[in-house]
Amino acid sequence: MKKIIITVLSFVLAVSTSLTAVASFDDVSDDNGNVDAIDFLSDAGVVKGYDDGTFKPKFEINRAELMKILVEAQGVTPDADEYSDCFTDVTDQWFAPYVCYAKDVEWVEGYKDGSFAPDKFVNKVEAVKMIINSQGFGEETGACKEELHEDVDEDDWYGPYLCVAYKKGLLEEGLDGNYLPGAEIDRSQVAENIFRAIMVKKLKKEEFKAEYKEMKGEALDAFKAEKEAIKAEIEAFKKEIEQMKEDGEDADYIKAQRDEFWGNLKELHKDHVEGLAGKLKEAHDHLKGQKDAVKEEFKACKEKLKNGPNGQGDLMAKCGYDFDDFEYEKEDDEDDSDDLTDVDDDDSDDDDDDEDDDDDDDEDDGDDEGDDEGDDEGDDEGDDEGDDDSSTE
C-alpha cells in the first residue's frame, strides 16, 4: 500500500485594500442591510443571481441549492461521474454532484428512509449547522456559556451550533426575544451568515465585528485565491484523465487515479486542513511524479489478482489505492482549518442532509428564475439539517 505523506505548509495569500459596497443586483439597494454580504459572495463567484439581474433576497432557499453554494464556495465542482446516486431522491439531477460530495465528506447524512429531500426549504438552525460545519467550526461546539433565546432548547441537536454561531458573531439577531429556530431562512440571511463565517475564517479572527467589513477586500482576495487554486488543480487533473483515455490507458488504472485524486480532496476537506489548495497540489504532484512506477505496479498487481484463487476482487484496496492509507503531517504551529467546506449534519442522522432542494429546480435548473442562481448558489435550501421529521439537525 502506498501512503501519500503531505506536509502541511503555510499558504500565503494576497492582501488587498477594502472594498466599498456597490449593489450587484437590481433588487439589492445600497442601503440594504445585507448588501455587503451579498456583494461579497457575488464578487467571490459564490452566488450569481437570476438571469433577470435580480437576487431575490427574500426568497427561501432549499437544501440542494444551499449544498451547491457551500460546495462551490470551496472551489470544488464535483465530477458527475464520481458523485451521483447517493440518496433515493438524488440520482443524476443537476444538484447530485454537490449533494453527493457533501455526503462523502460527511457534511450531510439524509433521512432515515434514505432520502435527502433536496426541494425542502432550509430553516434557520439547519442553515446555521451547515455553515458552521462547512467552515470547520463544528469542532468548537460544546455547552453554551450564555443563555440563548427563550424559545431555544440548548439541549436540542442545534443548541451547540447556535452557541458557536453567537460566539463567533455570525448571526444578525441579538439575544433579546424569541429566535424562531424552525422558521425558514431567506437568501439574504443565508448570505449574511456565510459572509460573516468567511470573514472570521479568512481574517483569522475570533468573532465577526462590524468594523471588519472594511477589511473585506483582504478576505475576498484570500478566499478567491484558495478557491481558484483548487479549481485549477481539479481542471488540470480532468485534462490528465482525458489524455489518459486518448492514450488508451487501462480503464481500471484510470479509475484508480480518479479515485485517488478525489479521495485526497475528500480527506483534506473532512479534516479542515489549512491551505487546502496547496496540499491538494502536493498530492496531485505526487501522483504525477509517481505515474509511471505506479502504472506498472498497478498493472502487475491487477494481473496477479486476476490469476489468483479469488479473482480480481477489490482492485483499489488490494493494489494500493485504499484511501484509509491517506495521511498528512501537520506542523506544530498549524491548525486544521481554513477551507470553506464543512457542513456536516453529524447531529442529525436523519435530517441532517435534508436541507437542500426546494428551490433547486427554480434556481439551479434555471427553470423559473434563471439557471445562474440555481446552479451557482444552491441557494434556496441547500441544507435543511433537521428540518422535517427526521429531526436531527
CSV table of C-alpha atoms in Angstrom, one decimal:
chain,number,residue,atom,x,y,z
A,1,MET,CA,0.0,0.0,0.0
A,2,LYS,CA,1.3,3.4,-0.8
A,3,LYS,CA,0.8,6.2,1.6
A,4,ILE,CA,0.7,9.7,0.5
A,5,ILE,CA,2.5,11.9,3.0
A,6,ILE,CA,1.7,15.5,2.8
A,7,THR,CA,3.5,18.1,4.9
A,8,VAL,CA,1.2,20.9,5.8
A,9,LEU,CA,2.9,24.2,4.9
A,10,SER,CA,1.5,27.7,5.4
A,11,PHE,CA,-0.5,29.1,2.5
A,12,VAL,CA,0.4,32.7,1.7
A,13,LEU,CA,-2.4,34.7,0.2
A,14,ALA,CA,-2.5,38.2,-1.3
A,15,VAL,CA,-3.9,41.1,0.7
A,16,SER,CA,-5.9,43.9,-0.9
A,17,THR,CA,-7.5,47.2,0.1
A,18,SER,CA,-11.0,47.3,1.4
A,19,LEU,CA,-13.9,47.4,-1.0
A,20,THR,CA,-16.9,49.8,-0.9
A,21,ALA,CA,-20.2,48.1,-1.2
A,22,VAL,CA,-21.9,48.7,-4.5
A,23,ALA,CA,-25.1,46.7,-5.1
A,24,SER,CA,-24.5,44.0,-7.7
A,25,PHE,CA,-28.2,43.2,-8.2
A,26,ASP,CA,-31.2,45.2,-9.3
A,27,ASP,CA,-33.2,44.3,-6.3
A,28,VAL,CA,-30.5,44.8,-3.7
A,29,SER,CA,-30.0,48.5,-3.0
A,30,ASP,CA,-27.0,50.1,-1.4
A,31,ASP,CA,-29.0,50.7,1.8
A,32,ASN,CA,-29.9,47.1,2.1
A,33,GLY,CA,-28.6,45.8,5.5
A,34,ASN,CA,-27.1,42.7,3.8
A,35,VAL,CA,-25.6,44.4,0.8
A,36,ASP,CA,-22.0,43.9,1.9
A,37,ALA,CA,-22.6,40.2,2.3
A,38,ILE,CA,-24.5,39.7,-1.0
A,39,ASP,CA,-21.9,41.7,-3.0
A,40,PHE,CA,-19.0,39.9,-1.3
A,41,LEU,CA,-20.4,36.5,-2.3
A,42,SER,CA,-21.2,37.8,-5.8
A,43,ASP,CA,-17.6,39.1,-6.2
A,44,ALA,CA,-16.3,35.8,-4.9
A,45,GLY,CA,-18.3,33.9,-7.5
A,46,VAL,CA,-20.3,32.0,-4.9
A,47,VAL,CA,-23.7,33.4,-6.0
A,48,LYS,CA,-24.7,34.8,-9.3
A,49,GLY,CA,-28.3,35.7,-9.0
A,50,TYR,CA,-31.1,35.2,-11.6
A,51,ASP,CA,-31.0,35.8,-15.3
A,52,ASP,CA,-33.1,38.9,-15.0
A,53,GLY,CA,-30.3,40.6,-12.9
A,54,THR,CA,-32.1,40.1,-9.5
A,55,PHE,CA,-31.0,38.3,-6.3
A,56,LYS,CA,-34.5,37.8,-4.8
A,57,PRO,CA,-33.2,38.3,-1.3
A,58,LYS,CA,-36.5,37.4,0.4
A,59,PHE,CA,-36.9,34.1,-1.3
A,60,GLU,CA,-36.4,30.9,0.7
A,61,ILE,CA,-33.6,28.6,-0.1
A,62,ASN,CA,-33.8,24.8,-0.4
A,63,ARG,CA,-31.4,22.0,0.6
A,64,ALA,CA,-30.0,21.3,-2.8
A,65,GLU,CA,-29.4,25.0,-3.6
A,66,LEU,CA,-27.6,25.6,-0.3
A,67,MET,CA,-25.5,22.5,-0.9
A,68,LYS,CA,-24.3,23.9,-4.2
A,69,ILE,CA,-23.4,27.2,-2.6
A,70,LEU,CA,-21.4,25.7,0.2
A,71,VAL,CA,-19.6,23.2,-2.0
A,72,GLU,CA,-18.7,25.7,-4.7
A,73,ALA,CA,-17.6,28.1,-2.1
A,74,GLN,CA,-14.7,25.7,-1.5
A,75,GLY,CA,-13.7,25.9,-5.1
A,76,VAL,CA,-15.0,22.4,-5.8
A,77,THR,CA,-17.1,21.5,-8.8
A,78,PRO,CA,-17.6,17.7,-8.2
A,79,ASP,CA,-17.3,15.3,-11.1
A,80,ALA,CA,-20.8,14.0,-12.0
A,81,ASP,CA,-19.2,10.6,-12.9
A,82,GLU,CA,-17.8,10.3,-9.4
A,83,TYR,CA,-20.7,11.8,-7.4
A,84,SER,CA,-24.2,10.5,-8.1
A,85,ASP,CA,-26.9,8.2,-6.8
A,86,CYS,CA,-26.2,8.9,-3.1
A,87,PHE,CA,-29.8,9.1,-1.9
A,88,THR,CA,-33.1,7.6,-3.2
A,89,ASP,CA,-34.1,11.1,-4.4
A,90,VAL,CA,-30.7,12.2,-5.5
A,91,THR,CA,-29.6,10.4,-8.7
A,92,ASP,CA,-28.3,12.3,-11.7
A,93,GLN,CA,-30.0,15.7,-11.3
A,94,TRP,CA,-28.0,18.9,-11.6
A,95,PHE,CA,-27.5,19.1,-7.9
A,96,ALA,CA,-26.5,15.4,-7.4
A,97,PRO,CA,-22.7,16.0,-7.6
A,98,TYR,CA,-22.9,18.7,-4.9
A,99,VAL,CA,-25.2,16.8,-2.6
A,100,CYS,CA,-23.2,13.5,-3.0
A,101,TYR,CA,-19.9,15.3,-2.5
A,102,ALA,CA,-21.3,16.8,0.7
A,103,LYS,CA,-22.4,13.4,1.8
A,104,ASP,CA,-19.0,11.9,1.0
A,105,VAL,CA,-17.2,14.5,3.2
A,106,GLU,CA,-19.8,13.8,5.9
A,107,TRP,CA,-21.5,17.2,5.8
A,108,VAL,CA,-24.9,15.7,5.4
A,109,GLU,CA,-26.5,12.3,6.1
A,110,GLY,CA,-30.0,12.5,4.9
A,111,TYR,CA,-33.1,10.9,6.3
A,112,LYS,CA,-33.6,7.5,7.8
A,113,ASP,CA,-35.6,6.4,4.8
A,114,GLY,CA,-32.5,7.0,2.6
A,115,SER,CA,-33.8,10.3,1.1
A,116,PHE,CA,-32.3,13.8,1.1
A,117,ALA,CA,-35.4,15.9,0.3
A,118,PRO,CA,-33.5,18.3,-2.0
A,119,ASP,CA,-36.5,20.6,-2.6
A,120,LYS,CA,-37.2,21.2,1.1
A,121,PHE,CA,-36.7,24.7,2.4
A,122,VAL,CA,-34.0,25.2,4.9
A,123,ASN,CA,-34.8,26.6,8.3
A,124,LYS,CA,-32.7,28.9,10.4
A,125,VAL,CA,-30.9,26.4,12.7
A,126,GLU,CA,-30.4,23.9,9.8
A,127,ALA,CA,-28.6,26.6,7.8
A,128,VAL,CA,-26.5,27.6,10.9
A,129,LYS,CA,-25.3,24.0,11.4
A,130,MET,CA,-24.4,23.6,7.7
A,131,ILE,CA,-22.5,26.8,7.6
A,132,ILE,CA,-20.7,26.1,10.9
A,133,ASN,CA,-19.6,22.7,9.7
A,134,SER,CA,-18.6,24.0,6.2
A,135,GLN,CA,-16.1,26.4,7.8
A,136,GLY,CA,-14.7,23.8,10.2
A,137,PHE,CA,-16.2,25.5,13.2
A,138,GLY,CA,-18.1,22.4,14.2
A,139,GLU,CA,-15.2,21.2,16.3
A,140,GLU,CA,-15.7,24.1,18.6
A,141,THR,CA,-19.2,23.1,19.7
A,142,GLY,CA,-19.9,22.5,23.3
A,143,ALA,CA,-22.0,23.7,26.2
A,144,CYS,CA,-23.3,27.2,25.9
A,145,LYS,CA,-21.6,29.7,28.1
A,146,GLU,CA,-24.5,32.1,28.0
A,147,GLU,CA,-28.2,31.8,27.9
A,148,LEU,CA,-29.8,32.0,24.5
A,149,HIS,CA,-33.3,32.9,23.4
A,150,GLU,CA,-36.4,31.8,25.4
A,151,ASP,CA,-37.6,29.6,22.5
A,152,VAL,CA,-34.2,27.9,22.0
A,153,ASP,CA,-33.6,24.5,23.6
A,154,GLU,CA,-29.9,24.4,24.2
A,155,ASP,CA,-30.1,20.6,24.7
A,156,ASP,CA,-31.6,20.0,21.3
A,157,TRP,CA,-29.4,19.0,18.3
A,158,TYR,CA,-28.9,22.5,17.1
A,159,GLY,CA,-28.0,24.1,20.5
A,160,PRO,CA,-24.2,23.6,20.3
A,161,TYR,CA,-24.1,25.1,16.7
A,162,LEU,CA,-26.2,28.1,17.7
A,163,CYS,CA,-23.8,28.7,20.6
A,164,VAL,CA,-20.9,28.7,18.2
A,165,ALA,CA,-22.7,31.0,15.8
A,166,TYR,CA,-23.4,33.6,18.5
A,167,LYS,CA,-19.9,33.2,19.9
A,168,LYS,CA,-18.4,34.0,16.5
A,169,GLY,CA,-20.8,36.8,15.7
A,170,LEU,CA,-22.3,35.0,12.7
A,171,LEU,CA,-25.9,35.9,13.3
A,172,GLU,CA,-27.6,39.3,12.9
A,173,GLU,CA,-30.2,38.6,15.7
A,174,GLY,CA,-29.5,39.8,19.2
A,175,LEU,CA,-30.3,37.6,22.2
A,176,ASP,CA,-33.5,39.5,23.1
A,177,GLY,CA,-36.9,37.9,22.5
A,178,ASN,CA,-37.5,34.8,20.5
A,179,TYR,CA,-35.3,33.3,17.8
A,180,LEU,CA,-37.8,31.1,16.0
A,181,PRO,CA,-35.4,28.3,15.2
A,182,GLY,CA,-37.8,26.5,12.9
A,183,ALA,CA,-38.6,29.5,10.7
A,184,GLU,CA,-37.5,29.3,7.1
A,185,ILE,CA,-34.4,31.4,6.3
A,186,ASP,CA,-34.3,33.6,3.2
A,187,ARG,CA,-31.4,34.2,0.8
A,188,SER,CA,-30.3,37.5,2.2
A,189,GLN,CA,-30.0,35.9,5.7
A,190,VAL,CA,-28.1,33.0,4.4
A,191,ALA,CA,-25.7,35.3,2.5
A,192,GLU,CA,-25.1,37.3,5.7
A,193,ASN,CA,-24.3,34.2,7.7
A,194,ILE,CA,-21.9,32.8,5.1
A,195,PHE,CA,-20.2,36.1,4.6
A,196,ARG,CA,-19.5,36.5,8.3
A,197,ALA,CA,-18.2,33.0,8.6
A,198,ILE,CA,-15.8,33.5,5.7
A,199,MET,CA,-14.6,36.8,7.2
A,200,VAL,CA,-13.9,35.2,10.5
A,201,LYS,CA,-12.1,32.3,8.8
A,202,LYS,CA,-10.0,34.2,6.3
A,203,LEU,CA,-9.1,37.1,8.6
A,204,LYS,CA,-8.3,34.6,11.4
A,205,LYS,CA,-10.5,36.4,13.9
A,206,GLU,CA,-12.2,35.0,17.0
A,207,GLU,CA,-15.5,36.6,16.1
A,208,PHE,CA,-17.1,38.9,13.5
A,209,LYS,CA,-17.4,42.6,14.2
A,210,ALA,CA,-19.0,45.3,12.0
A,211,GLU,CA,-15.7,47.1,11.6
A,212,TYR,CA,-14.3,44.1,9.8
A,213,LYS,CA,-16.4,45.0,6.8
A,214,GLU,CA,-13.7,47.5,6.0
A,215,MET,CA,-11.3,44.5,5.6
A,216,LYS,CA,-13.5,42.6,3.2
A,217,GLY,CA,-11.1,43.2,0.3
A,218,GLU,CA,-8.4,41.3,2.2
A,219,ALA,CA,-10.7,38.5,3.0
A,220,LEU,CA,-12.0,38.4,-0.6
A,221,ASP,CA,-8.5,38.1,-2.0
A,222,ALA,CA,-7.7,35.3,0.4
A,223,PHE,CA,-10.9,33.5,-0.4
A,224,LYS,CA,-10.7,33.8,-4.2
A,225,ALA,CA,-7.0,32.7,-4.2
A,226,GLU,CA,-7.7,29.5,-2.4
A,227,LYS,CA,-10.9,28.8,-4.4
A,228,GLU,CA,-9.3,29.4,-7.8
A,229,ALA,CA,-6.2,27.3,-6.9
A,230,ILE,CA,-8.4,24.4,-6.0
A,231,LYS,CA,-10.4,24.8,-9.2
A,232,ALA,CA,-7.2,24.9,-11.2
A,233,GLU,CA,-6.0,21.6,-9.7
A,234,ILE,CA,-9.3,19.9,-10.5
A,235,GLU,CA,-9.3,21.2,-14.1
A,236,ALA,CA,-5.7,20.1,-14.6
A,237,PHE,CA,-6.5,16.7,-13.3
A,238,LYS,CA,-9.5,16.3,-15.5
A,239,LYS,CA,-7.4,17.1,-18.5
A,240,GLU,CA,-4.9,14.4,-17.5
A,241,ILE,CA,-7.7,11.9,-17.3
A,242,GLU,CA,-8.9,12.9,-20.8
A,243,GLN,CA,-5.3,12.5,-22.1
A,244,MET,CA,-5.1,9.0,-20.4
A,245,LYS,CA,-8.3,8.0,-22.2
A,246,GLU,CA,-6.9,9.2,-25.6
A,247,ASP,CA,-3.7,7.3,-24.9
A,248,GLY,CA,-5.7,4.2,-24.4
A,249,GLU,CA,-4.7,3.7,-20.8
A,250,ASP,CA,-6.1,0.8,-18.8
A,251,ALA,CA,-9.6,1.7,-17.6
A,252,ASP,CA,-9.1,0.3,-14.1
A,253,TYR,CA,-5.9,2.3,-13.8
A,254,ILE,CA,-7.7,5.5,-14.9
A,255,LYS,CA,-10.4,4.8,-12.3
A,256,ALA,CA,-7.7,4.3,-9.6
A,257,GLN,CA,-6.2,7.6,-10.4
A,258,ARG,CA,-9.5,9.4,-10.3
A,259,ASP,CA,-10.4,7.7,-7.0
A,260,GLU,CA,-7.0,8.7,-5.6
A,261,PHE,CA,-7.3,12.3,-6.5
A,262,TRP,CA,-10.9,12.8,-5.3
A,263,GLY,CA,-10.1,10.7,-2.2
A,264,ASN,CA,-7.2,13.1,-1.4
A,265,LEU,CA,-9.5,16.1,-1.7
A,266,LYS,CA,-12.2,14.5,0.3
A,267,GLU,CA,-9.8,13.7,3.2
A,268,LEU,CA,-8.4,17.2,3.2
A,269,HIS,CA,-11.9,18.7,3.4
A,270,LYS,CA,-13.0,16.3,6.1
A,271,ASP,CA,-10.1,17.3,8.3
A,272,HIS,CA,-10.4,21.1,7.6
A,273,VAL,CA,-6.7,21.3,6.5
A,274,GLU,CA,-5.4,24.8,6.3
A,275,GLY,CA,-4.0,25.8,2.9
A,276,LEU,CA,-6.2,23.2,1.2
A,277,ALA,CA,-5.2,24.3,-2.3
A,278,GLY,CA,-1.5,23.9,-1.6
A,279,LYS,CA,-2.0,20.5,0.0
A,280,LEU,CA,-4.1,19.3,-2.9
A,281,LYS,CA,-1.4,20.4,-5.3
A,282,GLU,CA,1.2,18.5,-3.4
A,283,ALA,CA,-0.9,15.3,-3.5
A,284,HIS,CA,-1.5,15.8,-7.3
A,285,ASP,CA,2.2,16.4,-8.0
A,286,HIS,CA,3.0,13.3,-6.0
A,287,LEU,CA,0.6,11.3,-8.2
A,288,LYS,CA,2.1,12.7,-11.4
A,289,GLY,CA,5.7,12.1,-10.2
A,290,GLN,CA,4.9,8.5,-9.4
A,291,LYS,CA,2.8,8.0,-12.5
A,292,ASP,CA,5.0,5.5,-14.5
A,293,ALA,CA,6.0,3.5,-11.5
A,294,VAL,CA,2.5,3.4,-10.1
A,295,LYS,CA,1.1,2.4,-13.5
A,296,GLU,CA,3.5,-0.6,-13.9
A,297,GLU,CA,2.9,-1.7,-10.3
A,298,PHE,CA,-0.8,-1.4,-10.7
A,299,LYS,CA,-0.8,-3.5,-13.9
A,300,ALA,CA,1.3,-6.1,-12.3
A,301,CYS,CA,-0.9,-6.3,-9.2
A,302,LYS,CA,-4.0,-6.5,-11.4
A,303,GLU,CA,-2.6,-9.3,-13.4
A,304,LYS,CA,-1.6,-11.2,-10.2
A,305,LEU,CA,-5.1,-10.8,-8.7
A,306,LYS,CA,-6.7,-11.9,-12.0
A,307,ASN,CA,-4.8,-15.1,-11.9
A,308,GLY,CA,-5.2,-15.7,-8.2
A,309,PRO,CA,-7.6,-18.0,-6.4
A,310,ASN,CA,-10.1,-15.3,-5.5
A,311,GLY,CA,-10.3,-13.4,-8.8
A,312,GLN,CA,-9.8,-9.7,-9.2
A,313,GLY,CA,-11.5,-8.6,-6.1
A,314,ASP,CA,-11.3,-5.0,-4.9
A,315,LEU,CA,-8.6,-3.6,-7.1
A,316,MET,CA,-8.4,-0.3,-5.4
A,317,ALA,CA,-7.8,-1.8,-1.9
A,318,LYS,CA,-5.6,-4.6,-3.0
A,319,CYS,CA,-3.4,-2.7,-5.4
A,320,GLY,CA,-2.5,0.3,-3.2
A,321,TYR,CA,-5.4,2.7,-3.6
A,322,ASP,CA,-7.1,2.4,-0.3
A,323,PHE,CA,-7.9,5.9,0.9
A,324,ASP,CA,-7.7,4.8,4.5
A,325,ASP,CA,-4.0,5.0,3.9
A,326,PHE,CA,-4.0,8.7,3.0
A,327,GLU,CA,-2.1,10.6,5.6
A,328,TYR,CA,-0.7,14.0,6.1
A,329,GLU,CA,1.6,15.6,8.7
A,330,LYS,CA,1.0,18.9,10.2
A,331,GLU,CA,3.5,21.4,11.5
A,332,ASP,CA,3.1,22.0,15.2
A,333,ASP,CA,2.0,25.6,14.7
A,334,GLU,CA,-0.6,24.8,12.1
A,335,ASP,CA,-4.2,24.5,12.8
A,336,ASP,CA,-6.5,22.4,10.7
A,337,SER,CA,-8.9,24.9,9.4
A,338,ASP,CA,-9.2,27.2,6.5
A,339,ASP,CA,-11.0,25.6,3.8
A,340,LEU,CA,-14.6,26.6,3.4
A,341,THR,CA,-16.2,23.3,3.4
A,342,ASP,CA,-17.7,21.6,6.2
A,343,VAL,CA,-21.3,21.3,6.6
A,344,ASP,CA,-21.9,18.2,8.4
A,345,ASP,CA,-25.1,17.1,9.9
A,346,ASP,CA,-23.5,14.9,12.5
A,347,ASP,CA,-26.1,15.6,15.0
A,348,SER,CA,-29.0,14.8,12.9
A,349,ASP,CA,-28.6,11.4,11.5
A,350,ASP,CA,-31.8,11.6,9.7
A,351,ASP,CA,-32.4,15.0,8.7
A,352,ASP,CA,-29.1,16.4,8.5
A,353,ASP,CA,-29.0,16.3,4.9
A,354,ASP,CA,-32.4,17.4,4.3
A,355,GLU,CA,-31.6,20.8,3.7
A,356,ASP,CA,-31.3,21.5,0.2
A,357,ASP,CA,-33.5,21.3,-2.7
A,358,ASP,CA,-36.8,23.1,-2.6
A,359,ASP,CA,-35.7,25.7,-5.0
A,360,ASP,CA,-33.2,23.8,-6.9
A,361,ASP,CA,-35.3,23.5,-9.9
A,362,ASP,CA,-36.2,27.1,-9.9
A,363,GLU,CA,-32.8,28.4,-9.4
A,364,ASP,CA,-30.4,25.8,-10.4
A,365,ASP,CA,-32.2,24.4,-13.3
A,366,GLY,CA,-32.9,27.8,-14.4
A,367,ASP,CA,-36.5,26.8,-14.9
A,368,ASP,CA,-38.2,29.5,-13.1
A,369,GLU,CA,-35.8,32.2,-12.3
A,370,GLY,CA,-32.6,31.6,-14.1
A,371,ASP,CA,-30.0,28.9,-14.2
A,372,ASP,CA,-27.4,31.1,-12.8
A,373,GLU,CA,-28.9,31.3,-9.5
A,374,GLY,CA,-29.9,27.8,-9.0
A,375,ASP,CA,-26.6,26.4,-10.1
A,376,ASP,CA,-24.3,28.8,-8.6
A,377,GLU,CA,-25.8,29.2,-5.4
A,378,GLY,CA,-27.5,26.2,-4.5
A,379,ASP,CA,-29.1,28.7,-2.5
A,380,ASP,CA,-32.5,28.2,-1.9
A,381,GLU,CA,-32.5,25.5,0.5
A,382,GLY,CA,-29.3,23.9,0.4
A,383,ASP,CA,-29.2,22.1,3.7
A,384,ASP,CA,-32.2,21.5,5.7
A,385,GLU,CA,-30.5,19.8,8.5
A,386,GLY,CA,-33.1,18.7,10.7
A,387,ASP,CA,-36.0,20.4,9.4
A,388,ASP,CA,-38.7,18.0,8.8
A,389,ASP,CA,-39.4,14.9,10.5
A,390,SER,CA,-36.1,13.3,11.0
A,391,SER,CA,-35.4,15.9,13.4
A,392,THR,CA,-31.8,15.8,13.9
A,393,GLU,CA,-30.3,18.9,12.9
